[in-house]
Structures are given as structure tokens and as C-alpha cells.
Coordinates of C-alpha atoms (C1' of nucleotides) in Angstrom, one line a residue:
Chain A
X1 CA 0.0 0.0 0.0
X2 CA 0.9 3.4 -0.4
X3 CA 0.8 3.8 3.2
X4 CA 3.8 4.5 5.6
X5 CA 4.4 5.0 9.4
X6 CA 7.9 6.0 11.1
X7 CA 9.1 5.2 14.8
X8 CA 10.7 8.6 14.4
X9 CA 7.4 10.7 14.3
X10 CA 6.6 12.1 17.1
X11 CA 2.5 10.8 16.4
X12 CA 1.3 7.8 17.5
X13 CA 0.9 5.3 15.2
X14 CA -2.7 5.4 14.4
X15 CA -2.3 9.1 14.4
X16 CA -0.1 8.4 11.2
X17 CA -2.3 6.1 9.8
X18 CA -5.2 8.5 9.7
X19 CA -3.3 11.8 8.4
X20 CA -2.0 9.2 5.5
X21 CA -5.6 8.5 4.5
X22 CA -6.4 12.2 4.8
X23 CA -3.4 12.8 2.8
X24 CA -4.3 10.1 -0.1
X25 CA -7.8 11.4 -0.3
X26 CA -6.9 15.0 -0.7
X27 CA -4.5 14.0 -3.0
X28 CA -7.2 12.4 -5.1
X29 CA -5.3 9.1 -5.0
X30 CA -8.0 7.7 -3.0
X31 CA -11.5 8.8 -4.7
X32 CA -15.0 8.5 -3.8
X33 CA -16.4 5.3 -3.3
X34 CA -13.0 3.6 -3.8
X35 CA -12.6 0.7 -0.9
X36 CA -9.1 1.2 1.5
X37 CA -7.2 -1.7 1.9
X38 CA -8.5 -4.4 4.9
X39 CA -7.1 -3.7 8.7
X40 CA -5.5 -7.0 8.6
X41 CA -3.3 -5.7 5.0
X42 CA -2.8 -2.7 6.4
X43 CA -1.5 -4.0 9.5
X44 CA 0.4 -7.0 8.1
X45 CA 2.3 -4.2 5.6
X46 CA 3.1 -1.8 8.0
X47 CA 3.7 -4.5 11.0
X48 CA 1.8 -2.9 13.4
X49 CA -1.2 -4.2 15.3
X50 CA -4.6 -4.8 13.8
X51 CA -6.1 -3.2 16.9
X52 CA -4.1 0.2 15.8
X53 CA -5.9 0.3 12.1
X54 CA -9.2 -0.6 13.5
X55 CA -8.9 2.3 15.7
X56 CA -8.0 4.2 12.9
X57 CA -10.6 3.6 10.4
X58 CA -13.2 3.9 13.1
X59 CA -12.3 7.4 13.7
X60 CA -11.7 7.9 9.5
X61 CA -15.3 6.7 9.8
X62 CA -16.7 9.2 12.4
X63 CA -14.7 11.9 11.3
X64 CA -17.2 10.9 7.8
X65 CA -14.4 10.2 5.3
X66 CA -14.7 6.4 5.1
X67 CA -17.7 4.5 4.9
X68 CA -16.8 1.1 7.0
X69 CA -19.7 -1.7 5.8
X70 CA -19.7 -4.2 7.4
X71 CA -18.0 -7.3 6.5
X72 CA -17.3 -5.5 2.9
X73 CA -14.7 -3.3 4.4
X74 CA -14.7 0.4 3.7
X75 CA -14.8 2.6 1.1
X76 CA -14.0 6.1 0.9
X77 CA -17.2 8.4 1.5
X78 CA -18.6 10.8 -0.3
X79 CA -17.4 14.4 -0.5
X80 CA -20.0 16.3 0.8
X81 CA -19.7 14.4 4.0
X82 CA -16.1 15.0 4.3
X83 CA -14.2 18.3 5.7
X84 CA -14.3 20.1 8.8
X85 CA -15.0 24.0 9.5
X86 CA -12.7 26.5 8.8
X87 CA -12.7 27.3 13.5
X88 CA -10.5 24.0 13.7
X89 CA -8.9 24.2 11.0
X90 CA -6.9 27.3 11.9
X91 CA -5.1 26.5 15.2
X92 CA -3.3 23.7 13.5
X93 CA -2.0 26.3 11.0
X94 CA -1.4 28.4 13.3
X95 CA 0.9 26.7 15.4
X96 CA 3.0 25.6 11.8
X97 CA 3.2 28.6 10.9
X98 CA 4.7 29.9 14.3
X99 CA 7.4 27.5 13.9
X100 CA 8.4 28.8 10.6
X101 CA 8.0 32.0 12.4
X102 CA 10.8 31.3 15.0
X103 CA 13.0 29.5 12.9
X104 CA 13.5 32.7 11.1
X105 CA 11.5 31.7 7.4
X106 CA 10.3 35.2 5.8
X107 CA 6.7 35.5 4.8
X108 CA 7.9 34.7 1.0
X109 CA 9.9 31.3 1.8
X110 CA 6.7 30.3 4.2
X111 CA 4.3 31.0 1.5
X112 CA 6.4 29.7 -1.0
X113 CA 6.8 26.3 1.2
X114 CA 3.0 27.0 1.5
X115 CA 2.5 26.7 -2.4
X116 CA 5.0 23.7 -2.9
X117 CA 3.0 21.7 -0.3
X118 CA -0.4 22.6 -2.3
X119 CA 1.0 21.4 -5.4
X120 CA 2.4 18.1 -4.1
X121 CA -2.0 17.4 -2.5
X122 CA -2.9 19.0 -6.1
X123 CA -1.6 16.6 -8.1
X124 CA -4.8 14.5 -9.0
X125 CA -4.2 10.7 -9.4
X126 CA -0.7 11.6 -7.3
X127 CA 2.0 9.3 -7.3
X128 CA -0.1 6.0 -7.5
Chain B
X1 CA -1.7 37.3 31.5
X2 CA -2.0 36.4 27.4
X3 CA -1.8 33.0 28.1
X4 CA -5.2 30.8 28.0
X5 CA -6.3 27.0 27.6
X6 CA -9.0 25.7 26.5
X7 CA -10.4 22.1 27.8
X8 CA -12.0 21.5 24.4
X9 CA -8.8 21.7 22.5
X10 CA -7.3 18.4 22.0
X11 CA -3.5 19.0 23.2
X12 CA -2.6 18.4 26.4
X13 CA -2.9 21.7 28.7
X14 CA 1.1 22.0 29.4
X15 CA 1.7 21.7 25.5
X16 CA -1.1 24.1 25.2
X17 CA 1.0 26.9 27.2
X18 CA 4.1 25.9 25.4
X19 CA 2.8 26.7 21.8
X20 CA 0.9 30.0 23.7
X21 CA 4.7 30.6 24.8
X22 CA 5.7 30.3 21.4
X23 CA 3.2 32.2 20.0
X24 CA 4.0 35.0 21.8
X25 CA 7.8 34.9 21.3
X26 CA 7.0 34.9 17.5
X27 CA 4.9 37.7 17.9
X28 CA 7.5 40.0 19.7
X29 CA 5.1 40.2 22.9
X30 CA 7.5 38.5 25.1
X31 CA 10.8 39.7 23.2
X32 CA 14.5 38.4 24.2
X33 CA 15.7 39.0 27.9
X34 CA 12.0 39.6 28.7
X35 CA 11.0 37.6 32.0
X36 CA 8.0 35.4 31.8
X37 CA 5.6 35.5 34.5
X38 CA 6.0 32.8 37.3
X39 CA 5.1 29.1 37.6
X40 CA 2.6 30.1 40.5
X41 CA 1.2 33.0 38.9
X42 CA 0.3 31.2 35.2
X43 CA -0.7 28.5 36.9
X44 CA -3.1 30.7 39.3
X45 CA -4.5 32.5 36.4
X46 CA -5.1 29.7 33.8
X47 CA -6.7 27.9 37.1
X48 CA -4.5 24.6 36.6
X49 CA -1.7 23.0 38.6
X50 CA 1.7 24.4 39.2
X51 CA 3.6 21.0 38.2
X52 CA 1.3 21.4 34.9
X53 CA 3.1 24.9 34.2
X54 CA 6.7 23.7 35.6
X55 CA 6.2 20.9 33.0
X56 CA 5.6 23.2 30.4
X57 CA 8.3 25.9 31.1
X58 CA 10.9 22.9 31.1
X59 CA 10.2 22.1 28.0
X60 CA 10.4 25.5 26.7
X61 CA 13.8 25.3 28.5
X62 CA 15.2 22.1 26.6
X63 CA 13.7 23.6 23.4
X64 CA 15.7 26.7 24.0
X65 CA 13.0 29.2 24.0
X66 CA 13.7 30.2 27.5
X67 CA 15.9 30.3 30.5
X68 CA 14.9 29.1 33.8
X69 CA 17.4 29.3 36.8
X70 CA 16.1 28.3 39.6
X71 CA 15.3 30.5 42.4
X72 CA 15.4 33.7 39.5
X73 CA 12.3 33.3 37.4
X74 CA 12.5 32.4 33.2
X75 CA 13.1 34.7 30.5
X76 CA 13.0 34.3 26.9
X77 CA 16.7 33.1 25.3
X78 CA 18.2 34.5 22.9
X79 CA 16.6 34.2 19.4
X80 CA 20.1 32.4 18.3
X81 CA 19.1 29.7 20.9
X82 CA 15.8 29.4 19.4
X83 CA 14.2 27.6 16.5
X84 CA 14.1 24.3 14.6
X85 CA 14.9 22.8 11.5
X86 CA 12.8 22.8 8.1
X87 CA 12.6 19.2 8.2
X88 CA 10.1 19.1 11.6
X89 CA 8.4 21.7 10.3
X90 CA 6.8 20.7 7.3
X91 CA 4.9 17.9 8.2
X92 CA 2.6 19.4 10.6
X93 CA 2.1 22.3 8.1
X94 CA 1.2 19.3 5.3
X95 CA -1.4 18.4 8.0
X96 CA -2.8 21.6 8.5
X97 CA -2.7 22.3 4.8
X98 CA -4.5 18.8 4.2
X99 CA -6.9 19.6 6.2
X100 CA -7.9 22.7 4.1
X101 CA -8.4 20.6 1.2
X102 CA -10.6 18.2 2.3
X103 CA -12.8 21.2 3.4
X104 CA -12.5 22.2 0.1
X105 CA -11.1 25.0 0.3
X106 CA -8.9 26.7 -3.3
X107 CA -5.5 26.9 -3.1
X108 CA -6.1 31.0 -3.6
X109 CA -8.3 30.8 -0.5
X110 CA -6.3 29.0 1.4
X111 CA -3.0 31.3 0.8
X112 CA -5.0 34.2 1.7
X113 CA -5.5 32.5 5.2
X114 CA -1.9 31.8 5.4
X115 CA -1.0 35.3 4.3
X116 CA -3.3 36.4 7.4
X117 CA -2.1 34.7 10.2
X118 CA 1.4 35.4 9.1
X119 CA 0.3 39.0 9.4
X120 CA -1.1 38.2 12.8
X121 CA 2.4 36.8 13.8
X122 CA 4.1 39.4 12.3
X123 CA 2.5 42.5 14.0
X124 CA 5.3 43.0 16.2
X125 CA 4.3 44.1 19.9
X126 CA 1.1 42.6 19.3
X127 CA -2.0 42.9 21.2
X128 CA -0.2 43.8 24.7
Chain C
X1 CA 16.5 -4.9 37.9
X2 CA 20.0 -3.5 37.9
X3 CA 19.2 -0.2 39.0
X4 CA 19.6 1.4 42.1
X5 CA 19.1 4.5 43.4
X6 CA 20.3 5.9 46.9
X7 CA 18.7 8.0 49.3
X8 CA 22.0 9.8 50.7
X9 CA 22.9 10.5 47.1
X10 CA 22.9 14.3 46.7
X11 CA 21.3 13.5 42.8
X12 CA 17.6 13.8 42.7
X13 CA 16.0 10.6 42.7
X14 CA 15.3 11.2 38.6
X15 CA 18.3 12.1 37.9
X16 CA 19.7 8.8 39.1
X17 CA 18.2 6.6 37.4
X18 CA 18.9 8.7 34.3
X19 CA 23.0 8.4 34.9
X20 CA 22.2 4.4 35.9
X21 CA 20.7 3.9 32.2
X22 CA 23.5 5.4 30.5
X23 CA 25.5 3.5 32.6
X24 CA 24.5 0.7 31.3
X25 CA 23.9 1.3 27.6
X26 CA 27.6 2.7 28.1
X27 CA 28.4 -1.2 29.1
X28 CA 26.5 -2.4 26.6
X29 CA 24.0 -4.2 29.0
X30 CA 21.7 -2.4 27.4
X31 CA 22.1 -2.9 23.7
X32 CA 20.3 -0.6 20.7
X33 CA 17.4 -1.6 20.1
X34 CA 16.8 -3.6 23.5
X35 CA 13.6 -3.1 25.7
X36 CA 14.1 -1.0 29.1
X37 CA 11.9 -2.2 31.9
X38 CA 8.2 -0.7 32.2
X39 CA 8.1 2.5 34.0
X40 CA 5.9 0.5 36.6
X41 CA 8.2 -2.0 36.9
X42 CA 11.3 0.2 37.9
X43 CA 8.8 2.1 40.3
X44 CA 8.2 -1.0 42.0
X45 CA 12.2 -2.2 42.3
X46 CA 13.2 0.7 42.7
X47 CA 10.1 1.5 45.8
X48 CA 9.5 5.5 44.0
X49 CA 6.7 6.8 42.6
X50 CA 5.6 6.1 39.4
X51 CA 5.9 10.2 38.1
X52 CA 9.8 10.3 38.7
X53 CA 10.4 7.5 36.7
X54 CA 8.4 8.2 33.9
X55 CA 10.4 11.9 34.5
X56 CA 13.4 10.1 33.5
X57 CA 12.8 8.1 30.6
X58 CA 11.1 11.3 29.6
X59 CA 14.5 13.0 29.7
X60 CA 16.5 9.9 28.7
X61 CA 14.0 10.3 25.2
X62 CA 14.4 14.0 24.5
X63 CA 18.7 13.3 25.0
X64 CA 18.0 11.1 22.5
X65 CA 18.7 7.5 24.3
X66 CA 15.5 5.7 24.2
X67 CA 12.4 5.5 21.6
X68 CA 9.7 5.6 24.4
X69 CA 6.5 4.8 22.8
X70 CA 3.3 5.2 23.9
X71 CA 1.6 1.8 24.3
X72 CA 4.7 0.0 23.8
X73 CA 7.3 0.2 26.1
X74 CA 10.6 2.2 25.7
X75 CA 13.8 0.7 23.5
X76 CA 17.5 2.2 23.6
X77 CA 18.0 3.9 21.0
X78 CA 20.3 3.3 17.3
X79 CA 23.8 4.8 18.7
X80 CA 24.1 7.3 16.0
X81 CA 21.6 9.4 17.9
X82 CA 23.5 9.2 21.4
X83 CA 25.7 11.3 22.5
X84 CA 27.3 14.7 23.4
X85 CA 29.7 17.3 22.1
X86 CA 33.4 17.3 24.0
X87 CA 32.4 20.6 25.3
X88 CA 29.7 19.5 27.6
X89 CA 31.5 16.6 28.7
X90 CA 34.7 18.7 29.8
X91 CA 33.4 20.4 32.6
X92 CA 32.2 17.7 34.7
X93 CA 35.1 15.6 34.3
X94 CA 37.1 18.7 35.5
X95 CA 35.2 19.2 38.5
X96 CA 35.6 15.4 39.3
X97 CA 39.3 15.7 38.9
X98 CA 39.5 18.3 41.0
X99 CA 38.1 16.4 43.7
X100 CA 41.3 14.2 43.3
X101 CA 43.7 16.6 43.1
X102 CA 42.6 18.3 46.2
X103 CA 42.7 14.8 47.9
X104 CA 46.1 15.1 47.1
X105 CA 45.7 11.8 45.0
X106 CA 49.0 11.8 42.5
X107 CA 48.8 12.3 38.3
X108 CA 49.5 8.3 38.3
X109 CA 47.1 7.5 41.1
X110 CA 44.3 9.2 39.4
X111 CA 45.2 7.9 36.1
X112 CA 45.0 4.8 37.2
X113 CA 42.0 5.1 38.8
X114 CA 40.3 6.9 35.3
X115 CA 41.8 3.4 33.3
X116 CA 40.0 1.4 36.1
X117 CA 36.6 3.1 36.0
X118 CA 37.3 2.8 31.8
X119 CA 37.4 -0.9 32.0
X120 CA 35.0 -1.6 33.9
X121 CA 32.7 0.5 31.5
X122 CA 33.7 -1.7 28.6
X123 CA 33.8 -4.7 29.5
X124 CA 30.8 -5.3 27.0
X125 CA 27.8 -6.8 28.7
X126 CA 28.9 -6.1 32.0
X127 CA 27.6 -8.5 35.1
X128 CA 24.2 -8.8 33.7
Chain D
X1 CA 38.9 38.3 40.6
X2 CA 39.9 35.1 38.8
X3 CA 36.5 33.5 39.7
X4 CA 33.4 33.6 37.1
X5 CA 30.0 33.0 36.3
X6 CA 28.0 31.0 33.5
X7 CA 24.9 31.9 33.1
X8 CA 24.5 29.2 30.4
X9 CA 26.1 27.1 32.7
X10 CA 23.4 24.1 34.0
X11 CA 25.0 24.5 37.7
X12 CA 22.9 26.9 39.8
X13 CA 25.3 30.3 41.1
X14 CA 26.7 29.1 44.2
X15 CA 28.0 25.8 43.1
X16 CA 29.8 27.3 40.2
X17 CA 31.8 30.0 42.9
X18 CA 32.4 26.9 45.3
X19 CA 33.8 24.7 42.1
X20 CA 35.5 27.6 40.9
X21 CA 38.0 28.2 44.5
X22 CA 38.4 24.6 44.9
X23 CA 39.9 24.9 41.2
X24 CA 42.0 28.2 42.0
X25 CA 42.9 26.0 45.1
X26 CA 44.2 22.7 43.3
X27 CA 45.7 24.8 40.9
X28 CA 47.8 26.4 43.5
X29 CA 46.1 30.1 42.6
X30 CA 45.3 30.4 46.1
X31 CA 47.2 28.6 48.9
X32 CA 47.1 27.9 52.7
X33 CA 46.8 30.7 54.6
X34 CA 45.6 33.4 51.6
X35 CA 42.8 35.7 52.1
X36 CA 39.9 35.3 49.8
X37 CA 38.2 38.4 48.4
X38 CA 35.2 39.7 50.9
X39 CA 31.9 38.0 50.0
X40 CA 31.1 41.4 49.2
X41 CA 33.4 41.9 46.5
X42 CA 32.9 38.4 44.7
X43 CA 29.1 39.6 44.4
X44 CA 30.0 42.8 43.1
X45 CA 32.3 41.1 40.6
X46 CA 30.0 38.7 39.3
X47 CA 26.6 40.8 39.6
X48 CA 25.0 38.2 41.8
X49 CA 23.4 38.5 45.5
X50 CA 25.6 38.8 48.4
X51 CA 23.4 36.0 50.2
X52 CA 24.5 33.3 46.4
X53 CA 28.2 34.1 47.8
X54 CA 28.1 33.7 51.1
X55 CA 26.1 30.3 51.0
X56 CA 29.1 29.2 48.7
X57 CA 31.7 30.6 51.4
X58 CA 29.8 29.2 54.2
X59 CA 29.8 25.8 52.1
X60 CA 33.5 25.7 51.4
X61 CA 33.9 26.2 55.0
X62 CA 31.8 23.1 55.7
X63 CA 34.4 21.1 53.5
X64 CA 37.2 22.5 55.3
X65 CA 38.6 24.7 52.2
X66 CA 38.8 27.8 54.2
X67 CA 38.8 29.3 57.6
X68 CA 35.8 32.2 57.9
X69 CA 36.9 34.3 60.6
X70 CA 34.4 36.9 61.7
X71 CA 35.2 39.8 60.7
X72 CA 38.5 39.2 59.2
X73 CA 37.0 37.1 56.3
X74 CA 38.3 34.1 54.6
X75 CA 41.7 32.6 54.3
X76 CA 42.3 29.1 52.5
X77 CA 42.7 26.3 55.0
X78 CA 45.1 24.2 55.7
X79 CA 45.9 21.2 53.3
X80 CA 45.2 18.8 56.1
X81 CA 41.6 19.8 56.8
X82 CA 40.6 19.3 52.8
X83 CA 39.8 16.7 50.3
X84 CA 37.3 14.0 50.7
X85 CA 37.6 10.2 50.6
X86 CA 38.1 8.1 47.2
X87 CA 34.5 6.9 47.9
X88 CA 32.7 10.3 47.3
X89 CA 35.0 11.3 44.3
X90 CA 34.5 8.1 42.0
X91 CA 30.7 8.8 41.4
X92 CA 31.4 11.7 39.7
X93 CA 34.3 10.5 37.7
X94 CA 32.0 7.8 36.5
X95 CA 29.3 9.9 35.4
X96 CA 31.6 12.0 33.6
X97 CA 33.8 9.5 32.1
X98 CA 30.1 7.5 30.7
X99 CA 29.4 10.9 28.6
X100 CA 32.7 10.4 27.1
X101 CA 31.9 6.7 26.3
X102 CA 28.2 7.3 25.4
X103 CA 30.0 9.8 23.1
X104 CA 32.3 7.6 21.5
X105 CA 35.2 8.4 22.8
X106 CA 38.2 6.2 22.6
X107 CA 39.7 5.2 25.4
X108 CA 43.0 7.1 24.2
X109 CA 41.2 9.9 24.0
X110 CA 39.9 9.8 27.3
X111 CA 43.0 9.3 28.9
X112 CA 44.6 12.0 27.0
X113 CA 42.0 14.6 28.0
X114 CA 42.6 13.7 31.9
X115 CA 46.1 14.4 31.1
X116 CA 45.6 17.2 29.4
X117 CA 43.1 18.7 32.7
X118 CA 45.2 17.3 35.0
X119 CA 48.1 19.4 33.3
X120 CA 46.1 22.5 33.3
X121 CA 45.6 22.2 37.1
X122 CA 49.1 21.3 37.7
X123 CA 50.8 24.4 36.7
X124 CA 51.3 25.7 40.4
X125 CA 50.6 29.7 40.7
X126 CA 48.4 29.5 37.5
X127 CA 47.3 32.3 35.5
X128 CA 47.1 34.5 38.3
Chain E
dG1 C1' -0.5 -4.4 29.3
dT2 C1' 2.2 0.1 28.1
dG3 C1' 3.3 5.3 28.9
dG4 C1' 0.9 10.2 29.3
dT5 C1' -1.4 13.7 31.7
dC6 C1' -3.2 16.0 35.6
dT7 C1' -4.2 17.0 40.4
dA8 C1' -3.3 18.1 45.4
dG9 C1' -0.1 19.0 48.4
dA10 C1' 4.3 18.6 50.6
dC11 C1' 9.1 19.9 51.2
dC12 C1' 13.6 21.4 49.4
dA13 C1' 17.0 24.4 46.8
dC14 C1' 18.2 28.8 45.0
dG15 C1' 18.8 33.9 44.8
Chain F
dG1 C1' 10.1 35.3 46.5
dT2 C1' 11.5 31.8 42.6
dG3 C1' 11.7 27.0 40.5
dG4 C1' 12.7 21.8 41.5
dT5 C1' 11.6 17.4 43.3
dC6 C1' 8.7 13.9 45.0
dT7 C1' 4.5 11.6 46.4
dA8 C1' -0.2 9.5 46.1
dG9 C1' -3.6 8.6 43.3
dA10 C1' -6.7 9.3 39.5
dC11 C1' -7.9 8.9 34.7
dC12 C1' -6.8 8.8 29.8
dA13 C1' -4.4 7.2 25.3
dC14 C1' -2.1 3.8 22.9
dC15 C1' -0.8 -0.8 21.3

DNA sequence: GTGGTCTAGACCACG
DNA sequence: GTGGTCTAGACCACC
């Protein structure tokens, strides 16, 4: 799968495994109605526990970007469902931007790193 | 004080003061040399435990944001001290960013909210 | 366990177990990649609280010794991220030598004591 | 005065002044029977409070460094009154020779850079 | 099971 | 006054 964790990331796992999803949706490499790969693949490619993905999914699930059904696994939801409001949305960026901030970036590398980072979720179909 | 916390938000309350800390260091309200207000006082105000405040002023400490010695009080470092590298700071702005995507948002829209809270940030002084 | 802390040592309590870890990685009793005891379970060898423990292998994490992970338990970590510049080291080693001079120990007496506390820190594997 | 302050320096105030005249001590800088400057004067020197120095003088006192006389001040004990036993003095030779190892530091190396401190304290009368 | 966070409250160390 | 350390005990998050 096109999934990754890393022991180095400060998030736990199934943190990881749900901002991957996010990330593969956005980028358009997972599309509407599409089905994710089973907890037990997922787990046995990224060796963690099947516990971990099932907790992940679920909260893909009430967060309304996965449809789990069950015993036919889940599929990615529609995208009406999906996306949050703009209130939690901003603290996030807010505290990423600070740290650009204090290490120094100027507004044009920040919103040049900004762009770059846009382009690489624009790219429909991505890197599949 | 500037500082607040919020039970709602998902971070933990100490990391909660540190990126509040942080925040204001970027935004020139607490500037270099600048003392910051006293475990017992933050902690009074914010209406949480001193060892939750301690926690969080250490940390600013072995980040290099500030200087606690111990019977004087903490104040901010100098900016040399301060900062991290690119690498750690893209991919929590990837997660913010993704975020904005899935809502939907266009890439023009969403630069525009970057361009503003770097304004925010950058309004040096700040709200005091 | 082969920890041990001591009540009439002037080190906190935290700090103690901190040096006895690197101790023993230092040995090479505890190798990279090799599980540390539970936080509980030192606690309970050790007869301290549960909070100064997990204060420790906090700190031994951020120095960059152990992978502590949430659900899992904590690991020393791959060497390459161990480790201290000379400049740190020098000045505790030249407060301990001063000790020695000032017991009017002799250059070879104190030599020889250095070479003896050397070998008995590589003598890999140590008296597990 | 030959004695200084760190303010970068992890020790808190006091125990850098009481490391810093046991150095000028082994070193020969200051011998049996010389005054040491007024507690008055070391604060003054090194900004700090009068109370930081004279807990350091009252300290070295305790260890049988220096006589305090009232009212006559400080003069460096006799050599028979100071030092401490090998027991105290190989806990911190330890720790500090572990950083070394931890750091990869050959055993060579190590040996050389006791040399190379014990030299620098050697050089009776110092730098005065 | 693991570690993480938080509280309440005590006592110590430092300036 | 300041921050540092430690305890007891609770509850949560993660695997």
C-alpha cells in the first residue's frame, strides 16, 4: 500500500495512519467510493497491530471520510460528508506557521513552502 | 496574563501553554531577555496545577526558547538559541494544509489564510 | 532490575536513574534496540513513585537514548543518535578531577583510577 | 577576581563559585593561609546577590577549604583539613567519564583529555 | 499491558 | 520570593 508509518514521528501510530488516509484522499489518489485496503493488509504491511488500524478507520469513519460496511470493508465516503469547518482548521495552522516563524522563514519562503505543499495534494491521481 | 487554555482543545494543557509561549515569542510580545511571569502566577490565572506549568516551562527550557534558573524566574533566550529545523516543520504544516483541502477550500483561498495569520504573527508588539 | 538509586545521594531521585541507564547502555547491557523495563516495573524495584520514573525516561528520550512509545514500552535507542559534544563533557570531568587533586591523589594515582573506571565500562555486557 | 560566572552554565550560582575556588585551590592560585576576596566583593564582581556568595563561602567552610573568621573574612585552610575520601570522588568520575563513552570516545582519547586537565591544574601559581 | 497527563499537596533548593 | 523534586492517586491514550 501506499501507506507508511515511522518510529521517528513524534505521532502515535494510528495518528499516522489516519493523516495518510487524509493525505491520499486530498491528493485524489483515493477517490469517492474507492474501498481502502483491509485492517488485517494494512497491519500486516506496516507490521503494526490490527487493533491500531481498526482504531484508525473507526475514527476515519466518524470523522465521515470512510464508509466502513460491514463485512465488505470500507470505502471512501462521499465528498459532501467530508471536511471540517474552517474554526478547527486554523489553530493547527497556526501553530505551523509559528514555527516557521521562530526559525526565522520570511513570509515569501513560508508561503512559498506554502504553495510547494499545495501542489504536491494537487496533483490529481498523485504518485499511485 | 496572554496565556489561555481551553479544555475543548485536543493538546494536552502544558503543551497548550508551550505553543501559547511560542506564539508569543514569535509575535514579539514576550521579546528576548523579557521575563515570563511565574510558575505560581500562570498556573493561578489559567486555574491549573503548578507541576502542569513547571512541566511546560521545562520544556520550553530544553527547546531553548527560554531560561529558567532556579530560584530567579525564566526569561526568553536568545533568538540564536531558538528555532528548529525545516525538516520538523513541514509535516505538521502538510497536516494543517490537508486539512484545508478536504474542506475544500482553493489553493487561492487558502494562501489568503496563510498570508493572514502570518500578518497576525508578524505585528510585532502585538496585542499587549 | 539492575538499577539502584540511593537516598543519601545528593542527585535527585530522577536524575539517578537517568545516569544508571546510561550507565548501562555505556556497558553495553543495554544494547540498541533492547527493551528498558516498564516505568511501573522500575517504580516497583526501585520502591519511587511512578511520576519520577516516567520523568526520566522522559529526559532519557528527549537526549535522544531511548524510543519511548506510547503503548509500547521504551527501547534504547540506534547509537548514531546518542551522544554529546566534548564541550559538555569537559566540565564535569574537571570538577571530578579536581576532587582528586585536592585529595592530594598523584597524576599516576588518578590515572590509574580513570583506566580502572574505563574498563570496567567496557567490558561489554557487563555483570548482567 | 579570577573566579566567574556561567549563566549558560546548568550549575545553579553558588555551586559554580564553590567549584570555581576549589579549582584556583588545586591549581595552587590560592594557597594555605591566603585571604579570599570579601563575600562582598565576589558579588559585586560577578553581579550576583551577596546571600548566592556567602552560601558558597559558608559551604566551602563546611568542607574544610577555608577558615571564615568573623570579621576578618576568609583565608584558605590548611591542606590537612581538605579533600574528601576516594568513595565520594569516583561517582562523579564515573558519570563524567560515561558521557565520554556514550559519546564515542576512545579510550586514548579519554585518557589524553585527563592528562591534558590534570596538566592544566598542575601548573602551580596559575594564570594569576 | 504500556506510557501520558493532571491534580493536590508537601518539602527542598536557590537567589 | 523563585523554580525543583517527589509523592499519592486518579484517569486517559495507545498498542
Amino acid at each position: 500500500m501506499f501507506l507508511s508509518v515511522d518510529a521517528s514521528d513524534e505521532r502515535p501510530l494510528y495518528k499516522q495512519v489516519i493523516d495518510g488516509v487524509k493525505e491520499l484522499i486530498a491528493r485524489g489518489v483515493l477517490r469517492e467510493g474507492m474501498p481502502l485496503p483491509s485492517v488485517r493488509q494494512v497491519a500486516g504491511d506496516l507490521g503494526v497491530n490490527l487493533n491500531t488500524i481498526a482504531v484508525a478507520y473507526r475514527e476515519l469513519q466518524d470523522e465521515g471520510f470512510v464508509n466502513v460496511r460491514h463485512g465488505a470493508g470500507a470505502v471512501v465516503a462521499a465528498r459532501s460528508a467530508q471536511g471540517a469547518g474552517e474554526g478547527e482548521l486554523r489553530k493547527p495552522l497556526r501553530t505551523a506557521l509559528t514555527g516557521f516563524v521562530l526559525a526565522r522563514f520570511s513570509d515569501r519562503e513560508i508561503v512559498a513552502l506554502v504553495r510547494q505543499e499545495l501542489e504536491w495534494l494537487r496533483q490529481k491521481g498523485g504518485t499511485l
